[in-house]
JSON list of C-alpha atoms and ligand atoms in Angstrom, two decimals:
[
{"chain": "A", "resi": 3, "resn": "MET", "atom": "CA", "xyz": [8.40, 23.31, -4.04]},
{"chain": "A", "resi": 4, "resn": "SER", "atom": "CA", "xyz": [8.32, 20.46, -6.54]},
{"chain": "A", "resi": 5, "resn": "THR", "atom": "CA", "xyz": [10.52, 17.37, -6.24]},
{"chain": "A", "resi": 6, "resn": "PRO", "atom": "CA", "xyz": [11.96, 15.48, -9.23]},
{"chain": "A", "resi": 7, "resn": "HIS", "atom": "CA", "xyz": [8.86, 13.25, -9.35]},
{"chain": "A", "resi": 8, "resn": "ILE", "atom": "CA", "xyz": [6.02, 15.20, -7.73]},
{"chain": "A", "resi": 9, "resn": "GLY", "atom": "CA", "xyz": [4.89, 18.52, -9.21]},
{"chain": "A", "resi": 10, "resn": "ALA", "atom": "CA", "xyz": [3.10, 19.92, -6.16]},
{"chain": "A", "resi": 11, "resn": "LYS", "atom": "CA", "xyz": [3.61, 22.61, -3.54]},
{"chain": "A", "resi": 12, "resn": "LYS", "atom": "CA", "xyz": [4.12, 22.12, 0.20]},
{"chain": "A", "resi": 13, "resn": "GLY", "atom": "CA", "xyz": [0.68, 21.90, 1.73]},
{"chain": "A", "resi": 14, "resn": "ASP", "atom": "CA", "xyz": [-0.90, 20.35, -1.36]},
{"chain": "A", "resi": 15, "resn": "PHE", "atom": "CA", "xyz": [-0.98, 16.93, 0.32]},
{"chain": "A", "resi": 16, "resn": "ALA", "atom": "CA", "xyz": [-2.96, 15.99, 3.43]},
{"chain": "A", "resi": 17, "resn": "LYS", "atom": "CA", "xyz": [-1.22, 14.39, 6.43]},
{"chain": "A", "resi": 18, "resn": "THR", "atom": "CA", "xyz": [-2.49, 10.99, 5.30]},
{"chain": "A", "resi": 19, "resn": "VAL", "atom": "CA", "xyz": [-2.03, 9.67, 1.75]},
{"chain": "A", "resi": 20, "resn": "LEU", "atom": "CA", "xyz": [-3.66, 6.50, 0.41]},
{"chain": "A", "resi": 21, "resn": "MET", "atom": "CA", "xyz": [-1.51, 4.84, -2.24]},
{"chain": "A", "resi": 22, "resn": "PRO", "atom": "CA", "xyz": [-2.90, 2.35, -4.74]},
{"chain": "A", "resi": 23, "resn": "GLY", "atom": "CA", "xyz": [-0.41, 1.11, -7.33]},
{"chain": "A", "resi": 24, "resn": "ASP", "atom": "CA", "xyz": [-2.48, 2.18, -10.32]},
{"chain": "A", "resi": 25, "resn": "PRO", "atom": "CA", "xyz": [-3.03, 5.90, -11.18]},
{"chain": "A", "resi": 26, "resn": "LEU", "atom": "CA", "xyz": [-6.53, 5.11, -12.48]},
{"chain": "A", "resi": 27, "resn": "ARG", "atom": "CA", "xyz": [-7.42, 3.65, -9.10]},
{"chain": "A", "resi": 28, "resn": "ALA", "atom": "CA", "xyz": [-6.27, 6.86, -7.47]},
{"chain": "A", "resi": 29, "resn": "LYS", "atom": "CA", "xyz": [-8.62, 8.71, -9.86]},
{"chain": "A", "resi": 30, "resn": "TYR", "atom": "CA", "xyz": [-11.46, 6.26, -9.08]},
{"chain": "A", "resi": 31, "resn": "ILE", "atom": "CA", "xyz": [-11.07, 6.84, -5.33]},
{"chain": "A", "resi": 32, "resn": "ALA", "atom": "CA", "xyz": [-10.89, 10.63, -5.76]},
{"chain": "A", "resi": 33, "resn": "GLU", "atom": "CA", "xyz": [-14.01, 10.65, -7.96]},
{"chain": "A", "resi": 34, "resn": "ASN", "atom": "CA", "xyz": [-16.10, 8.20, -5.95]},
{"chain": "A", "resi": 35, "resn": "TYR", "atom": "CA", "xyz": [-15.16, 8.75, -2.31]},
{"chain": "A", "resi": 36, "resn": "LEU", "atom": "CA", "xyz": [-13.79, 12.28, -1.90]},
{"chain": "A", "resi": 37, "resn": "THR", "atom": "CA", "xyz": [-15.40, 15.71, -2.08]},
{"chain": "A", "resi": 38, "resn": "ASP", "atom": "CA", "xyz": [-13.78, 19.10, -2.84]},
{"chain": "A", "resi": 39, "resn": "THR", "atom": "CA", "xyz": [-11.19, 17.14, -4.78]},
{"chain": "A", "resi": 40, "resn": "ARG", "atom": "CA", "xyz": [-8.19, 18.77, -6.44]},
{"chain": "A", "resi": 41, "resn": "LEU", "atom": "CA", "xyz": [-5.58, 17.21, -8.73]},
{"chain": "A", "resi": 42, "resn": "VAL", "atom": "CA", "xyz": [-2.19, 17.87, -7.08]},
{"chain": "A", "resi": 43, "resn": "ASN", "atom": "CA", "xyz": [0.18, 15.76, -9.19]},
{"chain": "A", "resi": 44, "resn": "GLU", "atom": "CA", "xyz": [0.28, 14.42, -12.72]},
{"chain": "A", "resi": 45, "resn": "VAL", "atom": "CA", "xyz": [4.02, 14.11, -13.35]},
{"chain": "A", "resi": 46, "resn": "ARG", "atom": "CA", "xyz": [4.59, 10.84, -15.28]},
{"chain": "A", "resi": 47, "resn": "GLY", "atom": "CA", "xyz": [0.84, 10.22, -15.07]},
{"chain": "A", "resi": 48, "resn": "MET", "atom": "CA", "xyz": [1.20, 9.29, -11.38]},
{"chain": "A", "resi": 49, "resn": "LEU", "atom": "CA", "xyz": [-2.08, 10.97, -10.50]},
{"chain": "A", "resi": 50, "resn": "GLY", "atom": "CA", "xyz": [-2.42, 12.49, -7.03]},
{"chain": "A", "resi": 51, "resn": "TYR", "atom": "CA", "xyz": [-5.51, 14.16, -5.52]},
{"chain": "A", "resi": 52, "resn": "THR", "atom": "CA", "xyz": [-6.39, 15.90, -2.28]},
{"chain": "A", "resi": 53, "resn": "GLY", "atom": "CA", "xyz": [-9.94, 16.12, -1.03]},
{"chain": "A", "resi": 54, "resn": "SER", "atom": "CA", "xyz": [-12.20, 15.42, 1.90]},
{"chain": "A", "resi": 55, "resn": "TYR", "atom": "CA", "xyz": [-13.67, 12.21, 3.29]},
{"chain": "A", "resi": 56, "resn": "HIS", "atom": "CA", "xyz": [-16.49, 12.83, 5.82]},
{"chain": "A", "resi": 57, "resn": "GLY", "atom": "CA", "xyz": [-14.92, 16.19, 6.64]},
{"chain": "A", "resi": 58, "resn": "LYS", "atom": "CA", "xyz": [-11.38, 14.85, 7.01]},
{"chain": "A", "resi": 59, "resn": "ARG", "atom": "CA", "xyz": [-8.66, 16.02, 4.62]},
{"chain": "A", "resi": 60, "resn": "VAL", "atom": "CA", "xyz": [-7.01, 13.16, 2.77]},
{"chain": "A", "resi": 61, "resn": "SER", "atom": "CA", "xyz": [-4.88, 12.59, -0.33]},
{"chain": "A", "resi": 62, "resn": "VAL", "atom": "CA", "xyz": [-4.67, 9.69, -2.72]},
{"chain": "A", "resi": 63, "resn": "MET", "atom": "CA", "xyz": [-1.74, 9.18, -5.07]},
{"chain": "A", "resi": 64, "resn": "ALA", "atom": "CA", "xyz": [-0.50, 6.20, -7.07]},
{"chain": "A", "resi": 65, "resn": "SER", "atom": "CA", "xyz": [2.78, 4.51, -6.15]},
{"chain": "A", "resi": 66, "resn": "GLY", "atom": "CA", "xyz": [3.42, 2.70, -9.42]},
{"chain": "A", "resi": 67, "resn": "MET", "atom": "CA", "xyz": [4.60, -0.91, -9.32]},
{"chain": "A", "resi": 68, "resn": "GLY", "atom": "CA", "xyz": [7.51, -2.33, -7.38]},
{"chain": "A", "resi": 69, "resn": "ILE", "atom": "CA", "xyz": [9.93, -1.33, -4.66]},
{"chain": "A", "resi": 70, "resn": "PRO", "atom": "CA", "xyz": [11.91, 1.36, -6.57]},
{"chain": "A", "resi": 71, "resn": "SER", "atom": "CA", "xyz": [8.74, 3.23, -7.57]},
{"chain": "A", "resi": 72, "resn": "MET", "atom": "CA", "xyz": [7.15, 3.04, -4.11]},
{"chain": "A", "resi": 73, "resn": "GLY", "atom": "CA", "xyz": [10.59, 3.93, -2.68]},
{"chain": "A", "resi": 74, "resn": "ILE", "atom": "CA", "xyz": [10.75, 7.19, -4.63]},
{"chain": "A", "resi": 75, "resn": "TYR", "atom": "CA", "xyz": [7.18, 8.40, -4.08]},
{"chain": "A", "resi": 76, "resn": "SER", "atom": "CA", "xyz": [6.87, 7.49, -0.40]},
{"chain": "A", "resi": 77, "resn": "TYR", "atom": "CA", "xyz": [10.27, 9.07, 0.36]},
{"chain": "A", "resi": 78, "resn": "GLU", "atom": "CA", "xyz": [9.34, 12.34, -1.35]},
{"chain": "A", "resi": 79, "resn": "LEU", "atom": "CA", "xyz": [5.91, 12.47, 0.34]},
{"chain": "A", "resi": 80, "resn": "PHE", "atom": "CA", "xyz": [7.36, 11.83, 3.81]},
{"chain": "A", "resi": 81, "resn": "ARG", "atom": "CA", "xyz": [10.45, 14.04, 3.46]},
{"chain": "A", "resi": 82, "resn": "PHE", "atom": "CA", "xyz": [9.37, 16.98, 1.29]},
{"chain": "A", "resi": 83, "resn": "PHE", "atom": "CA", "xyz": [5.57, 17.24, 1.60]},
{"chain": "A", "resi": 84, "resn": "ASP", "atom": "CA", "xyz": [5.18, 16.78, 5.39]},
{"chain": "A", "resi": 85, "resn": "VAL", "atom": "CA", "xyz": [3.06, 13.65, 4.96]},
{"chain": "A", "resi": 86, "resn": "ASP", "atom": "CA", "xyz": [2.82, 11.71, 8.25]},
{"chain": "A", "resi": 87, "resn": "ASN", "atom": "CA", "xyz": [0.91, 8.56, 7.27]},
{"chain": "A", "resi": 88, "resn": "ILE", "atom": "CA", "xyz": [0.91, 6.51, 4.08]},
{"chain": "A", "resi": 89, "resn": "ILE", "atom": "CA", "xyz": [-1.55, 3.66, 3.65]},
{"chain": "A", "resi": 90, "resn": "ARG", "atom": "CA", "xyz": [-0.85, 1.45, 0.66]},
{"chain": "A", "resi": 91, "resn": "ILE", "atom": "CA", "xyz": [-3.96, -0.20, -0.76]},
{"chain": "A", "resi": 92, "resn": "GLY", "atom": "CA", "xyz": [-2.95, -2.82, -3.28]},
{"chain": "A", "resi": 93, "resn": "THR", "atom": "CA", "xyz": [-3.33, -6.36, -4.49]},
{"chain": "A", "resi": 94, "resn": "ALA", "atom": "CA", "xyz": [-1.37, -9.46, -3.50]},
{"chain": "A", "resi": 95, "resn": "GLY", "atom": "CA", "xyz": [-1.09, -13.08, -4.54]},
{"chain": "A", "resi": 96, "resn": "ALA", "atom": "CA", "xyz": [-2.04, -15.66, -1.89]},
{"chain": "A", "resi": 97, "resn": "ILE", "atom": "CA", "xyz": [0.70, -17.95, -0.59]},
{"chain": "A", "resi": 98, "resn": "SER", "atom": "CA", "xyz": [-1.08, -19.32, 2.50]},
{"chain": "A", "resi": 99, "resn": "GLU", "atom": "CA", "xyz": [-3.76, -21.95, 1.83]},
{"chain": "A", "resi": 100, "resn": "LYS", "atom": "CA", "xyz": [-5.94, -20.16, 4.38]},
{"chain": "A", "resi": 101, "resn": "LEU", "atom": "CA", "xyz": [-6.41, -17.21, 2.01]},
{"chain": "A", "resi": 102, "resn": "LYS", "atom": "CA", "xyz": [-9.04, -17.04, -0.73]},
{"chain": "A", "resi": 103, "resn": "LEU", "atom": "CA", "xyz": [-9.58, -14.62, -3.60]},
{"chain": "A", "resi": 104, "resn": "ARG", "atom": "CA", "xyz": [-10.93, -11.25, -2.37]},
{"chain": "A", "resi": 105, "resn": "ASP", "atom": "CA", "xyz": [-9.67, -11.73, 1.23]},
{"chain": "A", "resi": 106, "resn": "VAL", "atom": "CA", "xyz": [-8.04, -8.69, 2.82]},
{"chain": "A", "resi": 107, "resn": "VAL", "atom": "CA", "xyz": [-4.61, -8.86, 4.46]},
{"chain": "A", "resi": 108, "resn": "LEU", "atom": "CA", "xyz": [-3.22, -6.26, 6.87]},
{"chain": "A", "resi": 109, "resn": "VAL", "atom": "CA", "xyz": [0.54, -6.39, 6.43]},
{"chain": "A", "resi": 110, "resn": "MET", "atom": "CA", "xyz": [2.20, -6.51, 9.85]},
{"chain": "A", "resi": 111, "resn": "SER", "atom": "CA", "xyz": [5.68, -7.14, 8.45]},
{"chain": "A", "resi": 112, "resn": "SER", "atom": "CA", "xyz": [7.32, -7.55, 5.11]},
{"chain": "A", "resi": 113, "resn": "ALA", "atom": "CA", "xyz": [10.02, -10.12, 4.23]},
{"chain": "A", "resi": 114, "resn": "THR", "atom": "CA", "xyz": [11.87, -9.16, 1.07]},
{"chain": "A", "resi": 115, "resn": "ASN", "atom": "CA", "xyz": [14.46, -10.25, -1.48]},
{"chain": "A", "resi": 116, "resn": "SER", "atom": "CA", "xyz": [15.13, -6.58, -2.29]},
{"chain": "A", "resi": 117, "resn": "ASN", "atom": "CA", "xyz": [18.48, -4.88, -1.75]},
{"chain": "A", "resi": 118, "resn": "PHE", "atom": "CA", "xyz": [16.71, -1.65, -0.70]},
{"chain": "A", "resi": 119, "resn": "ALA", "atom": "CA", "xyz": [17.97, -1.79, 2.90]},
{"chain": "A", "resi": 120, "resn": "ALA", "atom": "CA", "xyz": [21.65, -2.09, 1.82]},
{"chain": "A", "resi": 121, "resn": "GLN", "atom": "CA", "xyz": [21.69, 1.74, 1.79]},
{"chain": "A", "resi": 122, "resn": "TYR", "atom": "CA", "xyz": [21.41, 1.75, 5.62]},
{"chain": "A", "resi": 123, "resn": "ARG", "atom": "CA", "xyz": [24.63, -0.31, 6.01]},
{"chain": "A", "resi": 124, "resn": "LEU", "atom": "CA", "xyz": [23.23, -2.26, 8.95]},
{"chain": "A", "resi": 125, "resn": "PRO", "atom": "CA", "xyz": [25.22, -4.95, 10.72]},
{"chain": "A", "resi": 126, "resn": "GLY", "atom": "CA", "xyz": [22.23, -7.32, 10.51]},
{"chain": "A", "resi": 127, "resn": "THR", "atom": "CA", "xyz": [18.82, -7.94, 8.91]},
{"chain": "A", "resi": 128, "resn": "PRO", "atom": "CA", "xyz": [16.19, -5.22, 9.43]},
{"chain": "A", "resi": 129, "resn": "ALA", "atom": "CA", "xyz": [12.47, -6.05, 9.84]},
{"chain": "A", "resi": 130, "resn": "PRO", "atom": "CA", "xyz": [10.19, -3.71, 7.85]},
{"chain": "A", "resi": 131, "resn": "THR", "atom": "CA", "xyz": [7.08, -3.34, 10.02]},
{"chain": "A", "resi": 132, "resn": "ALA", "atom": "CA", "xyz": [3.72, -1.55, 9.97]},
{"chain": "A", "resi": 133, "resn": "ASP", "atom": "CA", "xyz": [2.80, 1.18, 12.43]},
{"chain": "A", "resi": 134, "resn": "TYR", "atom": "CA", "xyz": [0.92, -0.60, 15.22]},
{"chain": "A", "resi": 135, "resn": "ALA", "atom": "CA", "xyz": [-1.68, 2.14, 15.81]},
{"chain": "A", "resi": 136, "resn": "LEU", "atom": "CA", "xyz": [-2.61, 2.22, 12.11]},
{"chain": "A", "resi": 137, "resn": "LEU", "atom": "CA", "xyz": [-2.69, -1.57, 11.95]},
{"chain": "A", "resi": 138, "resn": "LYS", "atom": "CA", "xyz": [-4.92, -1.83, 15.02]},
{"chain": "A", "resi": 139, "resn": "LYS", "atom": "CA", "xyz": [-7.26, 0.87, 13.74]},
{"chain": "A", "resi": 140, "resn": "ALA", "atom": "CA", "xyz": [-7.62, -0.85, 10.35]},
{"chain": "A", "resi": 141, "resn": "ASP", "atom": "CA", "xyz": [-8.28, -4.17, 12.10]},
{"chain": "A", "resi": 142, "resn": "ASP", "atom": "CA", "xyz": [-10.94, -2.59, 14.34]},
{"chain": "A", "resi": 143, "resn": "LYS", "atom": "CA", "xyz": [-12.65, -0.81, 11.41]},
{"chain": "A", "resi": 144, "resn": "ALA", "atom": "CA", "xyz": [-12.70, -3.99, 9.33]},
{"chain": "A", "resi": 145, "resn": "ARG", "atom": "CA", "xyz": [-14.35, -5.87, 12.19]},
{"chain": "A", "resi": 146, "resn": "GLN", "atom": "CA", "xyz": [-16.98, -3.12, 12.54]},
{"chain": "A", "resi": 147, "resn": "TYR", "atom": "CA", "xyz": [-17.94, -3.71, 8.88]},
{"chain": "A", "resi": 148, "resn": "GLY", "atom": "CA", "xyz": [-18.05, -7.45, 9.44]},
{"chain": "A", "resi": 149, "resn": "LYS", "atom": "CA", "xyz": [-15.13, -7.88, 7.03]},
{"chain": "A", "resi": 150, "resn": "THR", "atom": "CA", "xyz": [-12.76, -10.63, 8.15]},
{"chain": "A", "resi": 151, "resn": "VAL", "atom": "CA", "xyz": [-9.12, -9.71, 7.63]},
{"chain": "A", "resi": 152, "resn": "SER", "atom": "CA", "xyz": [-5.91, -11.67, 8.10]},
{"chain": "A", "resi": 153, "resn": "VAL", "atom": "CA", "xyz": [-2.99, -9.99, 9.84]},
{"chain": "A", "resi": 154, "resn": "GLY", "atom": "CA", "xyz": [0.56, -11.21, 9.23]},
{"chain": "A", "resi": 155, "resn": "SER", "atom": "CA", "xyz": [3.66, -11.16, 7.07]},
{"chain": "A", "resi": 156, "resn": "VAL", "atom": "CA", "xyz": [3.95, -10.89, 3.32]},
{"chain": "A", "resi": 157, "resn": "PHE", "atom": "CA", "xyz": [6.83, -11.50, 0.95]},
{"chain": "A", "resi": 158, "resn": "CYS", "atom": "CA", "xyz": [7.70, -8.30, -0.91]},
{"chain": "A", "resi": 159, "resn": "SER", "atom": "CA", "xyz": [9.36, -9.42, -4.13]},
{"chain": "A", "resi": 160, "resn": "ASP", "atom": "CA", "xyz": [11.44, -7.61, -6.73]},
{"chain": "A", "resi": 161, "resn": "THR", "atom": "CA", "xyz": [10.09, -9.94, -9.40]},
{"chain": "A", "resi": 162, "resn": "PHE", "atom": "CA", "xyz": [6.58, -10.72, -10.62]},
{"chain": "A", "resi": 163, "resn": "TYR", "atom": "CA", "xyz": [7.87, -13.29, -13.13]},
{"chain": "A", "resi": 164, "resn": "ASP", "atom": "CA", "xyz": [10.38, -15.31, -11.15]},
{"chain": "A", "resi": 165, "resn": "ASP", "atom": "CA", "xyz": [12.57, -18.10, -12.53]},
{"chain": "A", "resi": 166, "resn": "ALA", "atom": "CA", "xyz": [13.30, -19.63, -9.11]},
{"chain": "A", "resi": 167, "resn": "ASN", "atom": "CA", "xyz": [9.70, -20.25, -8.03]},
{"chain": "A", "resi": 168, "resn": "SER", "atom": "CA", "xyz": [10.43, -19.81, -4.31]},
{"chain": "A", "resi": 169, "resn": "LEU", "atom": "CA", "xyz": [6.85, -19.42, -3.02]},
{"chain": "A", "resi": 170, "resn": "GLU", "atom": "CA", "xyz": [6.78, -22.86, -1.36]},
{"chain": "A", "resi": 171, "resn": "GLN", "atom": "CA", "xyz": [9.84, -21.81, 0.69]},
{"chain": "A", "resi": 172, "resn": "TRP", "atom": "CA", "xyz": [8.09, -18.67, 1.91]},
{"chain": "A", "resi": 173, "resn": "LYS", "atom": "CA", "xyz": [4.96, -20.68, 2.67]},
{"chain": "A", "resi": 174, "resn": "LYS", "atom": "CA", "xyz": [6.96, -22.85, 5.10]},
{"chain": "A", "resi": 175, "resn": "LEU", "atom": "CA", "xyz": [7.74, -19.68, 7.09]},
{"chain": "A", "resi": 176, "resn": "GLY", "atom": "CA", "xyz": [4.06, -18.77, 7.42]},
{"chain": "A", "resi": 177, "resn": "ILE", "atom": "CA", "xyz": [4.18, -15.92, 4.90]},
{"chain": "A", "resi": 178, "resn": "LEU", "atom": "CA", "xyz": [0.60, -15.07, 3.87]},
{"chain": "A", "resi": 179, "resn": "ALA", "atom": "CA", "xyz": [0.96, -13.47, 0.44]},
{"chain": "A", "resi": 180, "resn": "ILE", "atom": "CA", "xyz": [3.25, -11.94, -2.17]},
{"chain": "A", "resi": 181, "resn": "GLU", "atom": "CA", "xyz": [3.25, -8.31, -3.31]},
{"chain": "A", "resi": 182, "resn": "MET", "atom": "CA", "xyz": [5.87, -5.83, -4.48]},
{"chain": "A", "resi": 183, "resn": "GLU", "atom": "CA", "xyz": [5.79, -2.51, -2.58]},
{"chain": "A", "resi": 184, "resn": "SER", "atom": "CA", "xyz": [5.34, -2.87, 1.20]},
{"chain": "A", "resi": 185, "resn": "ALA", "atom": "CA", "xyz": [9.02, -3.23, 2.17]},
{"chain": "A", "resi": 186, "resn": "ALA", "atom": "CA", "xyz": [10.06, 0.08, 0.54]},
{"chain": "A", "resi": 187, "resn": "LEU", "atom": "CA", "xyz": [7.15, 1.85, 2.22]},
{"chain": "A", "resi": 188, "resn": "TYR", "atom": "CA", "xyz": [7.95, 0.41, 5.66]},
{"chain": "A", "resi": 189, "resn": "PHE", "atom": "CA", "xyz": [11.68, 1.14, 5.36]},
{"chain": "A", "resi": 190, "resn": "ASN", "atom": "CA", "xyz": [11.04, 4.75, 4.33]},
{"chain": "A", "resi": 191, "resn": "ALA", "atom": "CA", "xyz": [8.56, 5.22, 7.18]},
{"chain": "A", "resi": 192, "resn": "ALA", "atom": "CA", "xyz": [11.10, 3.82, 9.66]},
{"chain": "A", "resi": 193, "resn": "ARG", "atom": "CA", "xyz": [13.95, 5.98, 8.32]},
{"chain": "A", "resi": 194, "resn": "THR", "atom": "CA", "xyz": [11.90, 9.19, 8.33]},
{"chain": "A", "resi": 195, "resn": "GLY", "atom": "CA", "xyz": [10.11, 8.54, 11.67]},
{"chain": "A", "resi": 196, "resn": "LYS", "atom": "CA", "xyz": [6.70, 8.44, 9.95]},
{"chain": "A", "resi": 197, "resn": "LYS", "atom": "CA", "xyz": [3.85, 5.90, 9.89]},
{"chain": "A", "resi": 198, "resn": "ALA", "atom": "CA", "xyz": [2.83, 3.36, 7.29]},
{"chain": "A", "resi": 199, "resn": "LEU", "atom": "CA", "xyz": [0.42, 0.51, 6.72]},
{"chain": "A", "resi": 200, "resn": "CYS", "atom": "CA", "xyz": [-0.09, -1.76, 3.76]},
{"chain": "A", "resi": 201, "resn": "ILE", "atom": "CA", "xyz": [-3.53, -3.28, 3.15]},
{"chain": "A", "resi": 202, "resn": "CYS", "atom": "CA", "xyz": [-3.83, -5.86, 0.37]},
{"chain": "A", "resi": 203, "resn": "THR", "atom": "CA", "xyz": [-6.71, -7.61, -1.33]},
{"chain": "A", "resi": 204, "resn": "ILE", "atom": "CA", "xyz": [-5.96, -11.10, -2.68]},
{"chain": "A", "resi": 205, "resn": "SER", "atom": "CA", "xyz": [-6.33, -10.82, -6.46]},
{"chain": "A", "resi": 206, "resn": "ASP", "atom": "CA", "xyz": [-4.77, -14.15, -7.45]},
{"chain": "A", "resi": 207, "resn": "CYS", "atom": "CA", "xyz": [-3.37, -17.40, -6.12]},
{"chain": "A", "resi": 208, "resn": "PRO", "atom": "CA", "xyz": [-0.04, -18.01, -7.88]},
{"chain": "A", "resi": 209, "resn": "LEU", "atom": "CA", "xyz": [0.24, -21.56, -6.47]},
{"chain": "A", "resi": 210, "resn": "THR", "atom": "CA", "xyz": [-3.13, -22.68, -7.89]},
{"chain": "A", "resi": 211, "resn": "GLY", "atom": "CA", "xyz": [-3.46, -20.32, -10.88]},
{"chain": "A", "resi": 212, "resn": "GLU", "atom": "CA", "xyz": [-6.80, -18.79, -9.74]},
{"chain": "A", "resi": 213, "resn": "SER", "atom": "CA", "xyz": [-7.37, -15.07, -10.27]},
{"chain": "A", "resi": 214, "resn": "CYS", "atom": "CA", "xyz": [-10.09, -12.41, -9.88]},
{"chain": "A", "resi": 215, "resn": "SER", "atom": "CA", "xyz": [-11.88, -10.95, -12.88]},
{"chain": "A", "resi": 216, "resn": "ALA", "atom": "CA", "xyz": [-11.44, -7.23, -13.54]},
{"chain": "A", "resi": 217, "resn": "GLU", "atom": "CA", "xyz": [-14.97, -6.61, -12.21]},
{"chain": "A", "resi": 218, "resn": "GLU", "atom": "CA", "xyz": [-14.29, -8.54, -8.98]},
{"chain": "A", "resi": 219, "resn": "ARG", "atom": "CA", "xyz": [-11.10, -6.57, -8.45]},
{"chain": "A", "resi": 220, "resn": "GLN", "atom": "CA", "xyz": [-13.09, -3.36, -8.58]},
{"chain": "A", "resi": 221, "resn": "THR", "atom": "CA", "xyz": [-15.76, -4.36, -6.06]},
{"chain": "A", "resi": 222, "resn": "THR", "atom": "CA", "xyz": [-13.40, -6.01, -3.59]},
{"chain": "A", "resi": 223, "resn": "PHE", "atom": "CA", "xyz": [-11.19, -2.98, -3.75]},
{"chain": "A", "resi": 224, "resn": "ASN", "atom": "CA", "xyz": [-14.09, -1.07, -2.24]},
{"chain": "A", "resi": 225, "resn": "ASP", "atom": "CA", "xyz": [-13.83, -2.94, 1.12]},
{"chain": "A", "resi": 226, "resn": "MET", "atom": "CA", "xyz": [-10.15, -2.07, 1.33]},
{"chain": "A", "resi": 227, "resn": "ILE", "atom": "CA", "xyz": [-10.71, 1.58, 0.34]},
{"chain": "A", "resi": 228, "resn": "ARG", "atom": "CA", "xyz": [-13.33, 2.00, 3.05]},
{"chain": "A", "resi": 229, "resn": "ILE", "atom": "CA", "xyz": [-11.09, 0.44, 5.70]},
{"chain": "A", "resi": 230, "resn": "ALA", "atom": "CA", "xyz": [-8.21, 2.74, 4.68]},
{"chain": "A", "resi": 231, "resn": "LEU", "atom": "CA", "xyz": [-10.37, 5.88, 4.55]},
{"chain": "A", "resi": 232, "resn": "GLU", "atom": "CA", "xyz": [-11.79, 5.14, 8.01]},
{"chain": "A", "resi": 233, "resn": "CYS", "atom": "CA", "xyz": [-8.21, 5.18, 9.37]},
{"chain": "A", "resi": 234, "resn": "VAL", "atom": "CA", "xyz": [-7.80, 8.85, 8.38]},
{"chain": "A", "resi": 235, "resn": "GLU", "atom": "CA", "xyz": [-7.83, 11.20, 11.38]},
{"chain": "B", "resi": 631, "resn": "LIG", "atom": "N1", "xyz": [3.01, -11.57, -7.37]},
{"chain": "B", "resi": 631, "resn": "LIG", "atom": "C1", "xyz": [3.49, -10.38, -7.04]},
{"chain": "B", "resi": 631, "resn": "LIG", "atom": "N2", "xyz": [2.73, -9.34, -6.79]},
{"chain": "B", "resi": 631, "resn": "LIG", "atom": "C2", "xyz": [1.41, -9.50, -6.89]},
{"chain": "B", "resi": 631, "resn": "LIG", "atom": "C3", "xyz": [0.84, -10.73, -7.21]},
{"chain": "B", "resi": 631, "resn": "LIG", "atom": "C4", "xyz": [1.69, -11.82, -7.46]},
{"chain": "B", "resi": 631, "resn": "LIG", "atom": "O1", "xyz": [1.25, -12.93, -7.75]},
{"chain": "B", "resi": 631, "resn": "LIG", "atom": "N3", "xyz": [-0.52, -10.55, -7.23]},
{"chain": "B", "resi": 631, "resn": "LIG", "atom": "C5", "xyz": [-0.76, -9.27, -6.92]},
{"chain": "B", "resi": 631, "resn": "LIG", "atom": "N4", "xyz": [0.40, -8.62, -6.70]}
]
């Protein structure tokens, strides 16, 4: 049964789906890390693959950029394709001075300026949060590789180009980094009773203007991919 945005059948996806933002990164992961790989979605070019990693079945599909796109794909995967775990693997801009280019952040919680949660009509402010077991496993695996990771909150923004320049305000609250998809993923996981984790590599520092080269992005992505793949059960 296809959904409006995913042209696959029930059973085409594994229980765990890794979600980079970029479809070509999904292809890269499928081609370089998975075996017995099959293309399961190409609607709108949002490439999705299912294969095996060290004998464990796993899928990788792009989320696109921003909360609405991640909102659509993660909802359909959780609700209509029986996916239990989604691990976003993306990039983020550093807000904390403690973070450097290429550092990895495990997103424990996600502050947001998005109106996504208005749909739940809550009498207060919800806190989009990672699944603790997934977060702990990713932290443990990273340590085993000798990769230092930071664990904390990010700011999930609706805007990449922002007129208000509010990053200093978020910095005062101890927010580590800025990205654009984690809140939608965590809200959908909470609403559907499923599990989610967002892992980010720092690709730029908006407050200083530093950024990674395309080549650096590729190699540092590999640390994050390995951590995410090792979380698959
Ligand atoms: N802003 C928002 N999202 C991002 C950034 C950024 O600076 N870098 C990587 N993802």
